[in-house]
Short mmCIF file of C-alpha atoms in Angstrom, two decimals:
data_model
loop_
_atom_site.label_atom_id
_atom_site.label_comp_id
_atom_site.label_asym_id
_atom_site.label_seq_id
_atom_site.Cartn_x
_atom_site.Cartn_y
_atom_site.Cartn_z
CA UNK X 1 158.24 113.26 50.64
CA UNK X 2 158.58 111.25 47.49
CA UNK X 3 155.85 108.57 47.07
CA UNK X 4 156.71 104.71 46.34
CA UNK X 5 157.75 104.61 42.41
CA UNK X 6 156.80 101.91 40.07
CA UNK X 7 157.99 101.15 36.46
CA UNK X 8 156.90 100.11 33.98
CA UNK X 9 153.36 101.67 34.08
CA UNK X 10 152.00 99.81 31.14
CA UNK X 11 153.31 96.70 29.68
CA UNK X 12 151.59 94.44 26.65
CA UNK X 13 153.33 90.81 26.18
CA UNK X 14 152.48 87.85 24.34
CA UNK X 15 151.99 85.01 26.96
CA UNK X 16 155.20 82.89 27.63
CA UNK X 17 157.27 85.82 26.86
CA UNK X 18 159.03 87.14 30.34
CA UNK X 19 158.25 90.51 32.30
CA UNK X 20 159.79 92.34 35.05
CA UNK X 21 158.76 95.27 37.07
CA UNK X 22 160.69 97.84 39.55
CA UNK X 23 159.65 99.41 42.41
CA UNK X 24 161.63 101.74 44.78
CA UNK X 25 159.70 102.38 48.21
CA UNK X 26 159.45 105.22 50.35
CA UNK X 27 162.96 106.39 52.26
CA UNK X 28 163.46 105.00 55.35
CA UNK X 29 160.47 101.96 54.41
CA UNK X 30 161.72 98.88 55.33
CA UNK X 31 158.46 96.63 54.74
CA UNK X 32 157.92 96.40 50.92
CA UNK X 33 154.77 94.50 49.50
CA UNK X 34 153.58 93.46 46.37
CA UNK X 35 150.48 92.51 45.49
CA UNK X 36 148.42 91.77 42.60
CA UNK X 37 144.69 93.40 41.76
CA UNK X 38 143.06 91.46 39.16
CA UNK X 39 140.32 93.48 37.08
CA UNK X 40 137.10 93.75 40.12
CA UNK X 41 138.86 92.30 42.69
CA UNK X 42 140.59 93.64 45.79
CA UNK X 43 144.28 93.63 45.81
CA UNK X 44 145.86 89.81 46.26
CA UNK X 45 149.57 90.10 48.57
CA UNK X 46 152.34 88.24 46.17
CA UNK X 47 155.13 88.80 48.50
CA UNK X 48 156.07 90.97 51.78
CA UNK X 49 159.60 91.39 52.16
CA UNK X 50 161.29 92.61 55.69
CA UNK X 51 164.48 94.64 54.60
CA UNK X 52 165.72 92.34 51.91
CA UNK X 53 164.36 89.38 53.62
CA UNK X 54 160.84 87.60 52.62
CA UNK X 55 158.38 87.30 55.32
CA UNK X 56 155.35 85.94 53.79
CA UNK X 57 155.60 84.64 49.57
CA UNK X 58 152.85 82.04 50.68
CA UNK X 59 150.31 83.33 47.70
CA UNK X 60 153.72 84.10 44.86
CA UNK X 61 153.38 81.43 42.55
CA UNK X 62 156.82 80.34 42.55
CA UNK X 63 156.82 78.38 39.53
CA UNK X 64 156.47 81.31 37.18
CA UNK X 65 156.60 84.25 39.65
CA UNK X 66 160.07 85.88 41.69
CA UNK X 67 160.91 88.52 43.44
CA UNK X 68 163.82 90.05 45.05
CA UNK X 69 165.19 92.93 47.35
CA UNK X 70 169.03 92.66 47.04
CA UNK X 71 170.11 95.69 49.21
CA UNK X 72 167.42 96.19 51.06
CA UNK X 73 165.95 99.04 48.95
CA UNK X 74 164.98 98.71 45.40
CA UNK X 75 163.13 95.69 44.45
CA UNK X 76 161.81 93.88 41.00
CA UNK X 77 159.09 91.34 40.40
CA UNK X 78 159.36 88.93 37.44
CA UNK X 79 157.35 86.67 35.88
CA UNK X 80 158.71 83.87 33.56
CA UNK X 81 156.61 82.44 31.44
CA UNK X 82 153.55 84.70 31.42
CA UNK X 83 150.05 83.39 31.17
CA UNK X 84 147.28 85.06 29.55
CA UNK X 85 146.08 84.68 33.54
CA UNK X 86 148.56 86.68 34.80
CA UNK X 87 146.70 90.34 32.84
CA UNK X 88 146.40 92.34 36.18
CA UNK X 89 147.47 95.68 37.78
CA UNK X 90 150.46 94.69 40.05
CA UNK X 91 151.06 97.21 42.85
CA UNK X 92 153.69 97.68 45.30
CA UNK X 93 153.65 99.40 48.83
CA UNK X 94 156.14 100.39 51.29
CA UNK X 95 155.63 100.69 54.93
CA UNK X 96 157.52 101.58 58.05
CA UNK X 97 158.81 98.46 60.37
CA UNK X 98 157.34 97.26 63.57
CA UNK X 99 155.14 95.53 65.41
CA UNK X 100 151.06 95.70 64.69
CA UNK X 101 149.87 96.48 61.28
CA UNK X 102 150.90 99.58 59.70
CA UNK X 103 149.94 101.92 57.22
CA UNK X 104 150.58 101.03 53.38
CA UNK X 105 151.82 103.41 51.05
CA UNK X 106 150.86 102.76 47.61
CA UNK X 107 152.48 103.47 44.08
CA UNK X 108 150.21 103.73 40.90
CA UNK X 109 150.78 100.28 39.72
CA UNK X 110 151.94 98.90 36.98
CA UNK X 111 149.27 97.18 34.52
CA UNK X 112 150.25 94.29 32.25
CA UNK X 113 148.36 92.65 29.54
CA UNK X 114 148.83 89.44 28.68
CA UNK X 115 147.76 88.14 25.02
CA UNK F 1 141.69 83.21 58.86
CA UNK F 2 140.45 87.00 58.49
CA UNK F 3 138.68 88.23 55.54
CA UNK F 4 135.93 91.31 54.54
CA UNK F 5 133.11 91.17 52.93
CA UNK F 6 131.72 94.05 51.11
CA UNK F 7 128.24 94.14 50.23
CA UNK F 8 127.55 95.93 47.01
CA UNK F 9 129.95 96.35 43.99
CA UNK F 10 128.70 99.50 43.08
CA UNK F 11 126.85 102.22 44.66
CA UNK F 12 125.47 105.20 43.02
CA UNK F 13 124.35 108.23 44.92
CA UNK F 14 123.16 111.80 43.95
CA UNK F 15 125.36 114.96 44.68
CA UNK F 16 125.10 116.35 47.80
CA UNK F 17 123.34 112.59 49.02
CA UNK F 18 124.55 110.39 51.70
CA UNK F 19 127.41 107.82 50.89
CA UNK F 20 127.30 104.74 53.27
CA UNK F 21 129.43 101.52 51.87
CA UNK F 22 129.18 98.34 53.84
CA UNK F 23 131.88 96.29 55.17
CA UNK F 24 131.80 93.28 57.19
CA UNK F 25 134.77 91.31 58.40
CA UNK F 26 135.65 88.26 59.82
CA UNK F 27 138.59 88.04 62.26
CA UNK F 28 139.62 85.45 65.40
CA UNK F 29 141.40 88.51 66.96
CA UNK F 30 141.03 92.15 67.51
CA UNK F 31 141.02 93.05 64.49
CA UNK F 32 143.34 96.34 62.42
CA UNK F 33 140.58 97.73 59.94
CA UNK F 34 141.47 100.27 57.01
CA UNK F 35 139.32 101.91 54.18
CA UNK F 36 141.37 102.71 50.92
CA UNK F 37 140.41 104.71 47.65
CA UNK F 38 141.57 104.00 44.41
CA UNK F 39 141.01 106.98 41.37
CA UNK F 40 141.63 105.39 37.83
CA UNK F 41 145.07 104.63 37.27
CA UNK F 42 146.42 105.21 40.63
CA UNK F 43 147.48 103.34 43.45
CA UNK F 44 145.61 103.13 46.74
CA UNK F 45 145.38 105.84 49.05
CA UNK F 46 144.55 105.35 52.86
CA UNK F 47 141.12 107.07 54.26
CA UNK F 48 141.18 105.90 57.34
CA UNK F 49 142.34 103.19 60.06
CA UNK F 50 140.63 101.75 63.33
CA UNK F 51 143.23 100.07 65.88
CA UNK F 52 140.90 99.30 68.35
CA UNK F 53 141.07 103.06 69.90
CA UNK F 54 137.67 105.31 69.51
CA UNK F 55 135.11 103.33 67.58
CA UNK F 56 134.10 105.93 65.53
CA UNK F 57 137.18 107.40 63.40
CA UNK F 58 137.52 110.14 60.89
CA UNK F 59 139.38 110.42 57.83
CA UNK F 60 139.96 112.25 55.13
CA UNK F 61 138.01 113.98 52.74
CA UNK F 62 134.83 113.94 55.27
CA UNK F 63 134.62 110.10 55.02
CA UNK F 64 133.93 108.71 58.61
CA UNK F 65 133.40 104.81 59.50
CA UNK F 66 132.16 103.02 62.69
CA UNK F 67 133.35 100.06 64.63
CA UNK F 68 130.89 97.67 65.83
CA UNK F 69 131.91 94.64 67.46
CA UNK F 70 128.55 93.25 67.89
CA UNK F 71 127.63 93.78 63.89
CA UNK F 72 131.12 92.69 63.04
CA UNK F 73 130.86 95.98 60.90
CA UNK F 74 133.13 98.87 59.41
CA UNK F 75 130.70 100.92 57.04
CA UNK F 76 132.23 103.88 55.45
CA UNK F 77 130.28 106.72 55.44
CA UNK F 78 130.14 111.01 54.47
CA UNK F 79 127.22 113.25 54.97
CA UNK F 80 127.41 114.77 51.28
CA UNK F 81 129.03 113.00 48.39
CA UNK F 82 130.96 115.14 46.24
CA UNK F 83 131.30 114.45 42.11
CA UNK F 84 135.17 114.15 43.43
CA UNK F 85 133.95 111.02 45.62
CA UNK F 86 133.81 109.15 42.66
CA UNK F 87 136.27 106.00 42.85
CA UNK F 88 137.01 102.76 44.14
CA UNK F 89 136.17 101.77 47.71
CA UNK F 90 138.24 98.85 49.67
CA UNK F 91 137.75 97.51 53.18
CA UNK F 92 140.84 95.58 54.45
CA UNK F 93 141.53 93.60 57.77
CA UNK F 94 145.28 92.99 58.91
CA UNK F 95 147.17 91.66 61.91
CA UNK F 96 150.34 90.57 60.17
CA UNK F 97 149.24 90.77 56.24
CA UNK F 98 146.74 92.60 54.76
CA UNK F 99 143.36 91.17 53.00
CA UNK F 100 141.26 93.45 50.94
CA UNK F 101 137.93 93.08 50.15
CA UNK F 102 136.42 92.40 46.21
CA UNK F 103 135.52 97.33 46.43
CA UNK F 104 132.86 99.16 46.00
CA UNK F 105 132.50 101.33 42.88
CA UNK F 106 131.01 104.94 43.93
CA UNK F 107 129.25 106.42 41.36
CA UNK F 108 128.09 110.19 41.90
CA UNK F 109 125.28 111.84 40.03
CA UNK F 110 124.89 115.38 39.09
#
């Protein structure tokens, strides 16, 4: 079973420039998260979308930060203008529908500097 | 609202030495509990889940964590730490989103 995808891995911007990432979840996942670990902390949820539906963007900072899930699959993460801030690993994970909590699948994350 | 707490950001043991890394949380309801790893440059990999079944779950790699209500605890433990132990710990606590804890660096010593 293929694992949840992310690309870029690594990505170096000057702040105010613009950034997007992609992530492709596991088949068959219809919860997709994203979250954001700063350097020593835990990882922070951005957004949790339902199918191509947001459930929870109550932490995205929607000023600077979107996100979308146009068919359901597939989904990007942009952030327009970056701040020097926003230097973090940003993760996504895919999970299986339902009710209760359920297990998150990981991918490796892509890491952006901001300078 | 729910939260962890985990005492210690970094824990070094000796090979072969007991690994026990604290987690407390804080949670209105029964609360989901999960212990991830992270290696360098990789995303986060589940060790193990309690959903309010047997209080005292296994997971993988040997690793092994208690629930106790009265402590308000999840500590993550393994009889013998292995040099391959050596990552990033996190205690989370969900019922509809997910909140991890600050992690534990594990250090193991030859």
């Amino acid at each position: 079973e293929a694992g949840v995808a992310q690309s870029p891995r690594y990505k170096i911007i000057e702040k105010r420039q613009s950034v997007a990432f992609w992530c492709n979840p596991i088949s068959g996942h219809a919860t997709l998260y994203w979250y954001q670990q700063i350097l020593g902390q835990g990882p922070k949820l951005l957004i949790q979308f339902q199918n191509n539906g947001v459930v929870d963007d109550s932490q995205l900072p929607k000023d600077r930060f979107s996100a979308e899930r146009l068919k359901g699959v597939d989904s990007t993460l942009k952030i327009q203008p970056a701040k020097l801030e926003d230097s973090a690993v940003y993760l996504c994970a895919s999970s299986i529908s339902g009710t209760g909590p359920k297990e998150q699948y990981f991918g490796p994350g892509t890491r952006l500097t901001v300078t | 609202a729910q939260s962890v707490t985990q005492l210690g950001s970094h824990v070094s043991v000796s090979e072969g030495a007991l690994v026990l890394l604290r987690c407390n949380y804080s949670s209105s309801v029964p609360p989901y509990l999960f212990w991830y790893v992270q290696y360098p440059n990789q995303g986060l990999q589940l060790l193990l889940k309690y959903t309010s079944a047997a209080t005292l779950v296994k997971g993988i790699n040997g690793f092994e964590a208690e629930f106790k209500k009265s402590e308000t605890s999840f500590h993550l433990t393994k009889p013998s730490a292995h040099m391959s132990d050596a990552a990033e710990y996190f205690c989370a606590v969900s019922d509809n989103d997910m909140r991890f804890g600050a992690g534990t660096r594990l250090t193991v010593k030859p």
